[in-house]
C-alpha positions as a LaTeX table, in Angstrom:
\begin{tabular}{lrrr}
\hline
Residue & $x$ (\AA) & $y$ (\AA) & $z$ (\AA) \\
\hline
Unk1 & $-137.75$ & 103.35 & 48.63 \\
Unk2 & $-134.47$ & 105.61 & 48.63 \\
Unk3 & $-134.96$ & 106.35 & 52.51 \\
Unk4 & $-135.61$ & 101.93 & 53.13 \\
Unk5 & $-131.95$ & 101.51 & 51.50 \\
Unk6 & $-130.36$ & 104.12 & 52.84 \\
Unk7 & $-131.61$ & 103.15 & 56.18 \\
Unk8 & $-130.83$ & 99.52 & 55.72 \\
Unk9 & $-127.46$ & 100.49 & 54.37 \\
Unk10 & $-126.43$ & 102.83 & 57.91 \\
Unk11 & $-127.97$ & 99.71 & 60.15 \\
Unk12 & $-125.08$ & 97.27 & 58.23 \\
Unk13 & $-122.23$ & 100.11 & 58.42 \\
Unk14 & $-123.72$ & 100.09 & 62.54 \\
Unk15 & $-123.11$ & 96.59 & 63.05 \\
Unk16 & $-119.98$ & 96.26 & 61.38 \\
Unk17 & $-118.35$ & 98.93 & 63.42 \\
Unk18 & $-120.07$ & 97.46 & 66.69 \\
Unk19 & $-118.71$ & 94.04 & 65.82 \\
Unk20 & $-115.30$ & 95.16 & 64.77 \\
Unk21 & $-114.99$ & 97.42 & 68.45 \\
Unk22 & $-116.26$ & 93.84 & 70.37 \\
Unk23 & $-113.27$ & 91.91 & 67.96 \\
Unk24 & $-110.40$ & 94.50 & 69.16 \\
Unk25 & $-111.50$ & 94.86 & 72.54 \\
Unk26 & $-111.63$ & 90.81 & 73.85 \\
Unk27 & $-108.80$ & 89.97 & 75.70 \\
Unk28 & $-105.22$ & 89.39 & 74.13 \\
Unk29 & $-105.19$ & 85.58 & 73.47 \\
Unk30 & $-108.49$ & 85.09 & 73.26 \\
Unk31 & $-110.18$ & 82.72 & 71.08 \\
Unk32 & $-106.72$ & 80.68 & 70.91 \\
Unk33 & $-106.15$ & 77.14 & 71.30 \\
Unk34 & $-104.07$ & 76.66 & 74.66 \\
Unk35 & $-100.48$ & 75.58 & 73.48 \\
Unk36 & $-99.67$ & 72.03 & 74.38 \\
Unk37 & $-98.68$ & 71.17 & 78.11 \\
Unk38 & $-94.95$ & 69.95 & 78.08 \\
Unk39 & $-94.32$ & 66.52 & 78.74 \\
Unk40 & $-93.92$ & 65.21 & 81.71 \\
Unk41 & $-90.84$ & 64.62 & 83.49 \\
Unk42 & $-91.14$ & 60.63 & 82.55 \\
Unk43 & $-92.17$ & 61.27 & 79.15 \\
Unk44 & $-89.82$ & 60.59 & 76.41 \\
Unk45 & $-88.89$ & 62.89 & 73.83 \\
Unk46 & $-88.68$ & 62.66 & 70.21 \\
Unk47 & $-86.09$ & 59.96 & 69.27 \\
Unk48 & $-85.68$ & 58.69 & 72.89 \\
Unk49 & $-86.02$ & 54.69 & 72.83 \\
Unk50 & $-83.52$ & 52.44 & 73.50 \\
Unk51 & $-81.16$ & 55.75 & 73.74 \\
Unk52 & $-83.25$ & 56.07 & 76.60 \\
Unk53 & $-82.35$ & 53.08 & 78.82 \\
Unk54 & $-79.39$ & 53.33 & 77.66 \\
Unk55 & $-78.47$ & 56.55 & 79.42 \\
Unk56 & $-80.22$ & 56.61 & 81.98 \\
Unk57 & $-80.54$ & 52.18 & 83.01 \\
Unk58 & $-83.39$ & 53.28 & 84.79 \\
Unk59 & $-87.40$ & 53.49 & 84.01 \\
Unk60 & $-87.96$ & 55.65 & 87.01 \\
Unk61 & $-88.29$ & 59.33 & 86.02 \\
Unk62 & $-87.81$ & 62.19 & 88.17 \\
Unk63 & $-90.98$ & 63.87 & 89.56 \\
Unk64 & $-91.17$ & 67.19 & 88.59 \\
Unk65 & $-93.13$ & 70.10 & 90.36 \\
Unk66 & $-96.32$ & 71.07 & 88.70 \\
Unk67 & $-96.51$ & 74.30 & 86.65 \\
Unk68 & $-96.59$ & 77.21 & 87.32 \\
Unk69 & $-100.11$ & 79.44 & 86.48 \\
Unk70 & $-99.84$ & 82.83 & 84.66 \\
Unk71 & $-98.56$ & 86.14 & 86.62 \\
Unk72 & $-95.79$ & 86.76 & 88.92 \\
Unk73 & $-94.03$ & 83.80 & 90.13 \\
Unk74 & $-94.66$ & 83.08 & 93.95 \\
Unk75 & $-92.10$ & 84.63 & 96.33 \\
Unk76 & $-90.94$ & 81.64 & 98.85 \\
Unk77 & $-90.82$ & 82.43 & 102.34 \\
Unk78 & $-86.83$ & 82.09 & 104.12 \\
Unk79 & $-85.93$ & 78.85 & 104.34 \\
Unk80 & $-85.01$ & 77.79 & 107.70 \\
Unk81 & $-81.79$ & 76.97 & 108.35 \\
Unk82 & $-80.34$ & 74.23 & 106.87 \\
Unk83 & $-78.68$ & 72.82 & 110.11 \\
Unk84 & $-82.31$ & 72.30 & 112.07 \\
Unk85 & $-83.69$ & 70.01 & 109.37 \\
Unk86 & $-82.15$ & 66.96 & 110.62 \\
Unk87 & $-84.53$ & 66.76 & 113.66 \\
Unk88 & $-87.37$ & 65.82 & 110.70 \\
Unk89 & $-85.43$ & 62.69 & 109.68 \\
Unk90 & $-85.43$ & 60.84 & 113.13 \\
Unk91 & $-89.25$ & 60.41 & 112.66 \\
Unk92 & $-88.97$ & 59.89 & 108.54 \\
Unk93 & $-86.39$ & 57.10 & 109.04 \\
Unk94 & $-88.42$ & 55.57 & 112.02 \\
Unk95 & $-91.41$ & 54.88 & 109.49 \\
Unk96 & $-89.44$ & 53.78 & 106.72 \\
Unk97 & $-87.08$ & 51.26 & 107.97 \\
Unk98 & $-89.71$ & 48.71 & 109.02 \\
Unk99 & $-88.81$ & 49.00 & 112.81 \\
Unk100 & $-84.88$ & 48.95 & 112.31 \\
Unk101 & $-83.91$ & 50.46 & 115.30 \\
Unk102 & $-86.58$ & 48.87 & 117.80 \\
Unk103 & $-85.26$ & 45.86 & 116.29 \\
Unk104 & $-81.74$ & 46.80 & 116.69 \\
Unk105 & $-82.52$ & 48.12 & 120.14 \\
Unk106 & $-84.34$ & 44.93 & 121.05 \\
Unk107 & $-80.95$ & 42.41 & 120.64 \\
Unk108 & $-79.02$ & 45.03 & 122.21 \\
Unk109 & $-80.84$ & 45.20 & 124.97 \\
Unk110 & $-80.53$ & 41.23 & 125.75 \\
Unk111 & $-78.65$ & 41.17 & 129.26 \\
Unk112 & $-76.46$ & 38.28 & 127.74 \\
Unk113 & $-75.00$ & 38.47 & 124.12 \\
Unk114 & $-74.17$ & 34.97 & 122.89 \\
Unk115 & $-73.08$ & 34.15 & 119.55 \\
Unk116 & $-76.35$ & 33.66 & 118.21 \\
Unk117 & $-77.20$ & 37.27 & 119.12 \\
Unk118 & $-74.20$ & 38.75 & 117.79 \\
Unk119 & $-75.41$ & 37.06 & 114.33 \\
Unk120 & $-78.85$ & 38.32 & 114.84 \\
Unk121 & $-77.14$ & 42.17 & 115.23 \\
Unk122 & $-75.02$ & 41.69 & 112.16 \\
Unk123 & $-77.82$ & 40.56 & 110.02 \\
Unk124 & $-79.80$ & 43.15 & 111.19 \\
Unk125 & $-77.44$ & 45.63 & 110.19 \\
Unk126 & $-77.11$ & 43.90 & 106.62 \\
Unk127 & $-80.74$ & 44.32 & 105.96 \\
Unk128 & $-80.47$ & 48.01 & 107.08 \\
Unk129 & $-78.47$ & 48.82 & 103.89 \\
Unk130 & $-75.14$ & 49.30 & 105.42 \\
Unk131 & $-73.80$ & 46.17 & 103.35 \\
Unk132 & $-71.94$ & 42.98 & 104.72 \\
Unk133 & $-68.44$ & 44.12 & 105.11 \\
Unk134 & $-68.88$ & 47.08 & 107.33 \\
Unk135 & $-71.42$ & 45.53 & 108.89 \\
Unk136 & $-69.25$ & 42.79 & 110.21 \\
Unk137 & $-66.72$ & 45.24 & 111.00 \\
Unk138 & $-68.88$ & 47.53 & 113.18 \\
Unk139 & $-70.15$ & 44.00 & 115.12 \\
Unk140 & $-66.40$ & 42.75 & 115.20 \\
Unk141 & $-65.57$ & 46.17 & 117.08 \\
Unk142 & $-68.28$ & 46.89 & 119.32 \\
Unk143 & $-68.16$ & 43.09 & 120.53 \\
Unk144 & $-64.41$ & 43.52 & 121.32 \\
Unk145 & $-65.30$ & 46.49 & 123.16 \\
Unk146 & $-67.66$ & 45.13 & 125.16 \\
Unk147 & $-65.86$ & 42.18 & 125.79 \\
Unk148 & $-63.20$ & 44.25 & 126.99 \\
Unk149 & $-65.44$ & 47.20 & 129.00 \\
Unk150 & $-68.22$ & 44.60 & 130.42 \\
Unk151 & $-70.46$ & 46.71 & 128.51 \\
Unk152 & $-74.21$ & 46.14 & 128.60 \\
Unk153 & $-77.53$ & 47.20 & 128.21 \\
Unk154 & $-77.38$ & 51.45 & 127.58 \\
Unk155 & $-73.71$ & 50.95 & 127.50 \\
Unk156 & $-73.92$ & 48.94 & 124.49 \\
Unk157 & $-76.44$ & 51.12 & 122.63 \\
Unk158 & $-74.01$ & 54.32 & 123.33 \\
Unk159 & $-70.85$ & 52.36 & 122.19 \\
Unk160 & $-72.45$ & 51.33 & 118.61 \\
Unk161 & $-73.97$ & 54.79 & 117.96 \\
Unk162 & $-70.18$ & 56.13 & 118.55 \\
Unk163 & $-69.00$ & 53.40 & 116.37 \\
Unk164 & $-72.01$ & 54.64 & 113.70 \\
Unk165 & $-70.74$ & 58.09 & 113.95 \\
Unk166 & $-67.21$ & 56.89 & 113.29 \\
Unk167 & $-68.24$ & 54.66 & 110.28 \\
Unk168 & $-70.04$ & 57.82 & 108.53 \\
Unk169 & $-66.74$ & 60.42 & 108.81 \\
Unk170 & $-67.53$ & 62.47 & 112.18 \\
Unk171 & $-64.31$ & 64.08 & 110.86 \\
Unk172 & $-64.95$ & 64.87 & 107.53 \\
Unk173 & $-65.06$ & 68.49 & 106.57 \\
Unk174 & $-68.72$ & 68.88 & 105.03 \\
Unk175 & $-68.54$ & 72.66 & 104.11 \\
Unk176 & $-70.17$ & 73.48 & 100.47 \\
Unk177 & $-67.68$ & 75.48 & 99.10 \\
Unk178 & $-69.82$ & 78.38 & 97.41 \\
Unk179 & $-67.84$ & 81.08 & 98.26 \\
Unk180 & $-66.76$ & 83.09 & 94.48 \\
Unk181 & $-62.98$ & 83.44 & 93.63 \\
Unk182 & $-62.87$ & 87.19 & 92.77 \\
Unk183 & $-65.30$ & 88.13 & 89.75 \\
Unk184 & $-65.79$ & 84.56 & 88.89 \\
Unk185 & $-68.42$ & 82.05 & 90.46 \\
Unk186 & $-68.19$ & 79.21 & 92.40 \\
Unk187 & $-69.36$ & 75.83 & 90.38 \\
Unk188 & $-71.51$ & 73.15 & 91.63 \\
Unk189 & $-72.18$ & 70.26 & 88.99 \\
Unk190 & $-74.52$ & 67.81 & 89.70 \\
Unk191 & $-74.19$ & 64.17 & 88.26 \\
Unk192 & $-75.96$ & 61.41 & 88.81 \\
Unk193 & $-77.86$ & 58.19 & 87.25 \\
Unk194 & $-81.52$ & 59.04 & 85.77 \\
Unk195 & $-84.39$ & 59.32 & 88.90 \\
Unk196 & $-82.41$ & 59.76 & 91.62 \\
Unk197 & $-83.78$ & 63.16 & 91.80 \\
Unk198 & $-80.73$ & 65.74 & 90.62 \\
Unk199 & $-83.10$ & 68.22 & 89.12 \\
Unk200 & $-84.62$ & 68.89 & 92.13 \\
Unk201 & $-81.70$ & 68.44 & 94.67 \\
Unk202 & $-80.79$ & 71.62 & 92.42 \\
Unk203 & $-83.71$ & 74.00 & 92.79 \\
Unk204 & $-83.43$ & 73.03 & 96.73 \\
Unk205 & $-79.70$ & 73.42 & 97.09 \\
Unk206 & $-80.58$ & 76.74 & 95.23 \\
Unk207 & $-82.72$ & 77.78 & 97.94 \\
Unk208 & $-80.86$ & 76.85 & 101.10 \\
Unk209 & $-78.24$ & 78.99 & 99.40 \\
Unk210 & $-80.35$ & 82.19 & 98.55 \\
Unk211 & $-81.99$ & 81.78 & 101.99 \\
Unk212 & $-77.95$ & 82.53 & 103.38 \\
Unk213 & $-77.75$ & 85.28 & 101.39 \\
Unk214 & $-76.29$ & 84.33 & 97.97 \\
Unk215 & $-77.38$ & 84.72 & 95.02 \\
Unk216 & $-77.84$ & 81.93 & 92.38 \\
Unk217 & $-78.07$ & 80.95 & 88.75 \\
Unk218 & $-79.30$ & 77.42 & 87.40 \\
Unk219 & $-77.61$ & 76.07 & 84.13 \\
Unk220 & $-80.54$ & 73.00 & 82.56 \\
Unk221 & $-77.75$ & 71.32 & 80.83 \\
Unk222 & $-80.07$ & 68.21 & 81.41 \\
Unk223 & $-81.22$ & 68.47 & 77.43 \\
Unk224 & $-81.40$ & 65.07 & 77.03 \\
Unk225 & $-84.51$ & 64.11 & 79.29 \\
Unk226 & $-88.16$ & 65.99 & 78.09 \\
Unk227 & $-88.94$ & 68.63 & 79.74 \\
Unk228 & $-86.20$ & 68.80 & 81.99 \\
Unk229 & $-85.53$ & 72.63 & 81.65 \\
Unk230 & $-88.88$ & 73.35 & 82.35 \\
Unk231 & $-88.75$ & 71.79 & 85.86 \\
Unk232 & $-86.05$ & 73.24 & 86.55 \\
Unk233 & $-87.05$ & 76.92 & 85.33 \\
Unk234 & $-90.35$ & 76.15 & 87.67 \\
Unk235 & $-87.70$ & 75.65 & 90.31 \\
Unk236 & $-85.95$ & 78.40 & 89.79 \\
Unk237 & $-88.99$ & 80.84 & 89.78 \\
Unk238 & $-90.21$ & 79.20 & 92.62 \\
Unk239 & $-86.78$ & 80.05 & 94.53 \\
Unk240 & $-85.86$ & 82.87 & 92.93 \\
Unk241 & $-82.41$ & 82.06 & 90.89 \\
Unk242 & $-82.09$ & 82.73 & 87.15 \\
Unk243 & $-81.81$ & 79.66 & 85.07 \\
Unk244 & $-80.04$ & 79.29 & 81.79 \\
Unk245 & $-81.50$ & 77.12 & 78.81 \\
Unk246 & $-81.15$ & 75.99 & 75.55 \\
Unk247 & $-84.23$ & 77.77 & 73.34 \\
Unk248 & $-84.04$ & 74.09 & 72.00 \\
Unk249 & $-84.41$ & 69.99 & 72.65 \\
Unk250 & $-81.13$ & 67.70 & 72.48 \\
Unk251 & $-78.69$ & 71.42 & 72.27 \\
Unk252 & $-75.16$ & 70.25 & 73.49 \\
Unk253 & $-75.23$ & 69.81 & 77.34 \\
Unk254 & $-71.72$ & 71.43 & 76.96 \\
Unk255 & $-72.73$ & 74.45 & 75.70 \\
Unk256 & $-75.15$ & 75.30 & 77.64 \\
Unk257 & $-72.93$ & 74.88 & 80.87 \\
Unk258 & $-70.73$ & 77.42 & 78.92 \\
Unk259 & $-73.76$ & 79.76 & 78.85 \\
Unk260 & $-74.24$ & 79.56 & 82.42 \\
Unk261 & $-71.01$ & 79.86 & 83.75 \\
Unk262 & $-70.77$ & 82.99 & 81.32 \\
Unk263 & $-73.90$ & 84.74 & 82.70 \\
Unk264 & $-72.87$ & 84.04 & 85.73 \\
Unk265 & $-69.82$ & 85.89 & 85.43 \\
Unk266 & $-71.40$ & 88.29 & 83.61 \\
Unk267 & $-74.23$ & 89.11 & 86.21 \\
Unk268 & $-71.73$ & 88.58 & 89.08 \\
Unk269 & $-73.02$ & 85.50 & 90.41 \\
Unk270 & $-71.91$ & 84.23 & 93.68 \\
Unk271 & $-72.73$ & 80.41 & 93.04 \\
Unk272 & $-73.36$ & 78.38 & 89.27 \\
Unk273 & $-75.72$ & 75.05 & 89.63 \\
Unk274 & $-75.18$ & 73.46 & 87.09 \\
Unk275 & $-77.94$ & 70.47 & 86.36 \\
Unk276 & $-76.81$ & 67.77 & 84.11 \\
Unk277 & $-78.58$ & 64.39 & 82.31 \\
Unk278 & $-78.83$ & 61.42 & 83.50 \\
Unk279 & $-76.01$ & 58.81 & 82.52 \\
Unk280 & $-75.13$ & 55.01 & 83.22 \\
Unk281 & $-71.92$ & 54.84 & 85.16 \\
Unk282 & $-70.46$ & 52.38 & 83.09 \\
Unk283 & $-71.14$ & 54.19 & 79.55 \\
Unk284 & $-68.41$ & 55.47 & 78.53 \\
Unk285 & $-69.45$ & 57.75 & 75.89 \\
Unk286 & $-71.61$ & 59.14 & 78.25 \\
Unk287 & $-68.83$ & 59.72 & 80.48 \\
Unk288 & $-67.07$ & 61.41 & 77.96 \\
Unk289 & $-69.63$ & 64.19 & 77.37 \\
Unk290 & $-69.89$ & 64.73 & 81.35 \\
Unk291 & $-65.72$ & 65.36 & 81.09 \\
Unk292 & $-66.23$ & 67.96 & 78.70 \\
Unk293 & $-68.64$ & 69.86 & 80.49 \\
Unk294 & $-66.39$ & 69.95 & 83.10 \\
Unk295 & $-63.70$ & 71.06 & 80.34 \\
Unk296 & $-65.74$ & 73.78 & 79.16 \\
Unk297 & $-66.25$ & 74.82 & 82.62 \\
Unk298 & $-62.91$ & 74.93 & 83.48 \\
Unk299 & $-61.99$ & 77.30 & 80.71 \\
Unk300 & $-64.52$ & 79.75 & 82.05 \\
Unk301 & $-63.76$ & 79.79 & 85.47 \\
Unk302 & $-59.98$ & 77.86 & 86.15 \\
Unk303 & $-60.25$ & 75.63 & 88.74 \\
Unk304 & $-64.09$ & 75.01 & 88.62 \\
Unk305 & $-66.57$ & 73.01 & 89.13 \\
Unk306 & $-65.21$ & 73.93 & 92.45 \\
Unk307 & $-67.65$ & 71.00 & 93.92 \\
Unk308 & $-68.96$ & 67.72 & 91.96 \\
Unk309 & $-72.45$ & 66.17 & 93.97 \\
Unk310 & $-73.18$ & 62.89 & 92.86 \\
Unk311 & $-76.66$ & 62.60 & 93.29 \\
Unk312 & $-77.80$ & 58.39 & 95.01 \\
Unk313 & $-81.47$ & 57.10 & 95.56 \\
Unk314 & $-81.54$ & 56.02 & 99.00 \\
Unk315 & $-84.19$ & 52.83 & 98.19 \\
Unk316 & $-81.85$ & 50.98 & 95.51 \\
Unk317 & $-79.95$ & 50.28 & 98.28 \\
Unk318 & $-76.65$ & 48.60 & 97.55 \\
Unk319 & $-77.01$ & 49.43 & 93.67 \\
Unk320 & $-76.29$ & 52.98 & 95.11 \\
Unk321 & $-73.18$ & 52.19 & 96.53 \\
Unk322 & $-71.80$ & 50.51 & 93.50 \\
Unk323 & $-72.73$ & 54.12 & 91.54 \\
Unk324 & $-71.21$ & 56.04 & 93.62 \\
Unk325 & $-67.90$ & 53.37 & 93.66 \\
Unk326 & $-68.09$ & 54.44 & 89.39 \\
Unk327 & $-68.62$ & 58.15 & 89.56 \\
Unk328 & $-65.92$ & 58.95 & 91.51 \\
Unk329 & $-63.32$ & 56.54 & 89.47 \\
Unk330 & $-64.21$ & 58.61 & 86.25 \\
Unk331 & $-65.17$ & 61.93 & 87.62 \\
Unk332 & $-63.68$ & 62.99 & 90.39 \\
Unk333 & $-66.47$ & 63.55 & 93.30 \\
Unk334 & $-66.37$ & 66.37 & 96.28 \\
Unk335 & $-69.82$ & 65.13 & 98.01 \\
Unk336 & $-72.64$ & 62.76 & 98.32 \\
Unk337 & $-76.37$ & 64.10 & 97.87 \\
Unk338 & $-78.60$ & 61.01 & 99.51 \\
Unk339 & $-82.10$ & 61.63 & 98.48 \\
Unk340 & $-85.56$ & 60.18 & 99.23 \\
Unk341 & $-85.27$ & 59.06 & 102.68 \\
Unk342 & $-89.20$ & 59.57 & 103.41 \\
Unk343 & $-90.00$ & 56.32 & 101.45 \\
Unk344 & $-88.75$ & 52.75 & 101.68 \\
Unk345 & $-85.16$ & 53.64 & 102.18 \\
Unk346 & $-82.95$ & 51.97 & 105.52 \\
Unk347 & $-80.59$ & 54.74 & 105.22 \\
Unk348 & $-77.89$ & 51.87 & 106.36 \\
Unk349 & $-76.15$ & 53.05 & 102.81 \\
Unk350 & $-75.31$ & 56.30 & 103.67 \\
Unk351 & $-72.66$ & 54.35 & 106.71 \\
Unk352 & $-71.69$ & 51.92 & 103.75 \\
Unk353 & $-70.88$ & 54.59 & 101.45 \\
Unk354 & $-69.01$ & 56.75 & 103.80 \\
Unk355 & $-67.37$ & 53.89 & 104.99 \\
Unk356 & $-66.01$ & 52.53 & 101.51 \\
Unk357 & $-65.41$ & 55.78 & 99.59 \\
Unk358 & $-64.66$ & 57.98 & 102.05 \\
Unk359 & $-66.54$ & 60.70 & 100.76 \\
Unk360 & $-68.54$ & 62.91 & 102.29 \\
Unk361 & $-72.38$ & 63.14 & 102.52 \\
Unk362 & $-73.00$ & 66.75 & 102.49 \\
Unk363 & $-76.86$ & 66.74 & 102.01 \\
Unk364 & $-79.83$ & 64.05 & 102.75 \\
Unk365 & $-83.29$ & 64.86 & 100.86 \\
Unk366 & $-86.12$ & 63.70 & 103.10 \\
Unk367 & $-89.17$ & 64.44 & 100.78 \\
Unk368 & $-90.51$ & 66.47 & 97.44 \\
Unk369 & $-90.83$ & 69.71 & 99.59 \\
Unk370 & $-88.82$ & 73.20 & 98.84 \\
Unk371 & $-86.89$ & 72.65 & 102.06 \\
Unk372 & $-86.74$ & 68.94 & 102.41 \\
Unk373 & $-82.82$ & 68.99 & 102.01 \\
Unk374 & $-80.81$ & 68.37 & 105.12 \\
Unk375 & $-77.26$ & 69.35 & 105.53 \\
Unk376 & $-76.06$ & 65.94 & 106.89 \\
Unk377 & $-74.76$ & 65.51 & 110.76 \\
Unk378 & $-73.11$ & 62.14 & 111.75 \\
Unk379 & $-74.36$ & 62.53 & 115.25 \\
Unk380 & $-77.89$ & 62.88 & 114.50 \\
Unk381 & $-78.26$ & 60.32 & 111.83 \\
Unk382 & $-77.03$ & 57.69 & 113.90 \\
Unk383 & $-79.39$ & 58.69 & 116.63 \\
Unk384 & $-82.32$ & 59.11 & 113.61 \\
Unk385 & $-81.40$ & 55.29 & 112.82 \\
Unk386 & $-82.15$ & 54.08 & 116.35 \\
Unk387 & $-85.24$ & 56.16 & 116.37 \\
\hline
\end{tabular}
């Protein structure tokens, strides 16, 4: 009976030291509930609401780039070169104007331009984006001229793609200036109304950068809209720049900017993106905490943000123009970003807004890829519009 207990007695000590060697040797993790996913880029956080529409006078949300998996972040391959990406947009612009330039071709073409067809060209133009008053101007112009040179046919064509060139600042100097002062970074902020896609004109302006050789750090002082600093960390692992964050929801945008202009320093940086919220133009408490980013940047690094991008959704069409007319009233622009010409956009408001503000478009964005920013060239938009 002794010999039955102690024998039952080693086959329990057995088991417990078999099960205890299978508990310490599963994998780290295992057994664990998978943490939450983050919301989504159009997902409100906690206290959002009307706060929401508020800020941003939008519903649209900015699409964010899926997660990234566990292990090494994915190395990108070289970017090509900025300046070769405008050959895409001729065929991206012929698909989403509805047939704006075959149209546009089609009355210009006519081997007699009467009154009526003048009209026909000027509406045309109108519904293209590029608004009423500059579209009356370019007709007004190009039917003096060829009124004056007996223009017609090809003639015609070539004088109102030079007069397209001229309305979008052929001579406007369009150079990013990235270039650090010393031990101290150059400054790009990025400002915009909510959706026009400023998170991700970031993480590709990031890109084109690092792909000439500099290197680049991302401040998320976006910590108004959920999940916002994670799309932007996604970029920045998928491009390879450091990003700064706050470790926590609703943190003041202004000190975070701080942060990154800081590490940037710190680590030597050559170029500081910063990313901010969402904001209605015409807010002006909104406004406010935009100005003291910039204030808090300034005392960092005198003189920065050395360039302000206001970020404009090509498909709201004239609303964009009347954004871009606030921003730079209250802030103090350097450069246009035009983004999401792949869709339903004209592109017509790029000419308007170059022609009003005379600011210049630095960059187009032409889709949701890594390299789907375009370093804009006056010469071959206009030709992409009569594509």
């Amino acid at each position: 009976m002794e010999l039955v207990i102690i024998i039952i007695v080693a086959l329990v000590v057995v088991a417990a030291i078999v099960a205890g060697g299978l508990f310490f040797l599963r994998p780290r993790g295992a057994g664990r509930a998978a943490p939450p996913a983050p919301p989504s880029a159009g997902e409100a956080g906690p206290g959002t609401g009307t706060a929401t529409a508020e800020r941003t006078g939008t519903a649209t949300a900015e699409p964010s780039l899926p997660p990234l998996g566990p292990g090494p972040a994915p190395v990108a391959e070289a970017p090509p070169p900025l300046a070769g990406r405008m050959v895409r947009l001729r065929g991206r612009l012929a698909r989403s104007q509805s047939g704006f330039g075959a149209v546009l071709l089609g009355l210009l073409s006519r081997d007699g331009l009467d009154d009526q067809s003048w009209e026909e060209i000027e509406d045309t133009l109108i519904a293209a984006d590029i608004g009423v008053a500059p579209s009356r101007q370019l007709v007004d112009e190009l039917r003096t001229q060829v009124k004056v040179e007996g223009a017609h046919g090809d003639a015609v064509k070539a004088l109102l793609r030079a007069d397209l060139i001229q309305a979008v600042g052929a001579d406007q100097d369009r150079s990013l200036r990235t270039v650090p002062h010393g031990d101290r970074p150059a400054v790009v902020l990025i400002v915009g109304v909510n959706g026009t896609g400023k998170t991700s004109a970031c993480g590709k302006l990031a890109r084109a950068l690092i792909g000439e050789g500099q290197t680049v750090l991302l401040g998320a002082a976006d910590t108004f809209r959920a999940a916002a600093a994670d799309q932007l960390e996604t970029w920045g692992q998928r491009v390879g720049a450091q990003v700064v964050r706050s470790d926590r929801e609703g943190a003041d945008p202004a000190s975070v900017a701080f942060e990154a202009v800081r590490e940037g320093i710190s680590e030597r940086t050559d170029t500081v993106i910063v990313d901010t919220a969402g904001r209605l133009h015409t807010k002006d408490n909104l406004m406010a905490e935009l100005d003291k980013i910039r204030r808090v940047i300034t005392k960092r690094v005198p003189g920065a943000p050395h360039e302000t991008l206001l970020v404009l959704d090509a498909t709201t069409g004239q609303n964009a123009l009347s954004q871009a007319r606030e921003f730079a009233a209250r802030v103090g622009l350097t450069g246009l970003v035009v983004t999401k010409l792949d869709g339903t956009a004209k592109g017509g408001v790029v000419a308007a807004i170059a022609t009003e503000l005379k600011l210049p478009v630095r960059y187009l964005g032409t889709g949701e890829g890594l390299d789907d920013l375009v370093a804009f060239d006056p010469a071959q938009f206009a030709e992409a519009l009569f594509a």
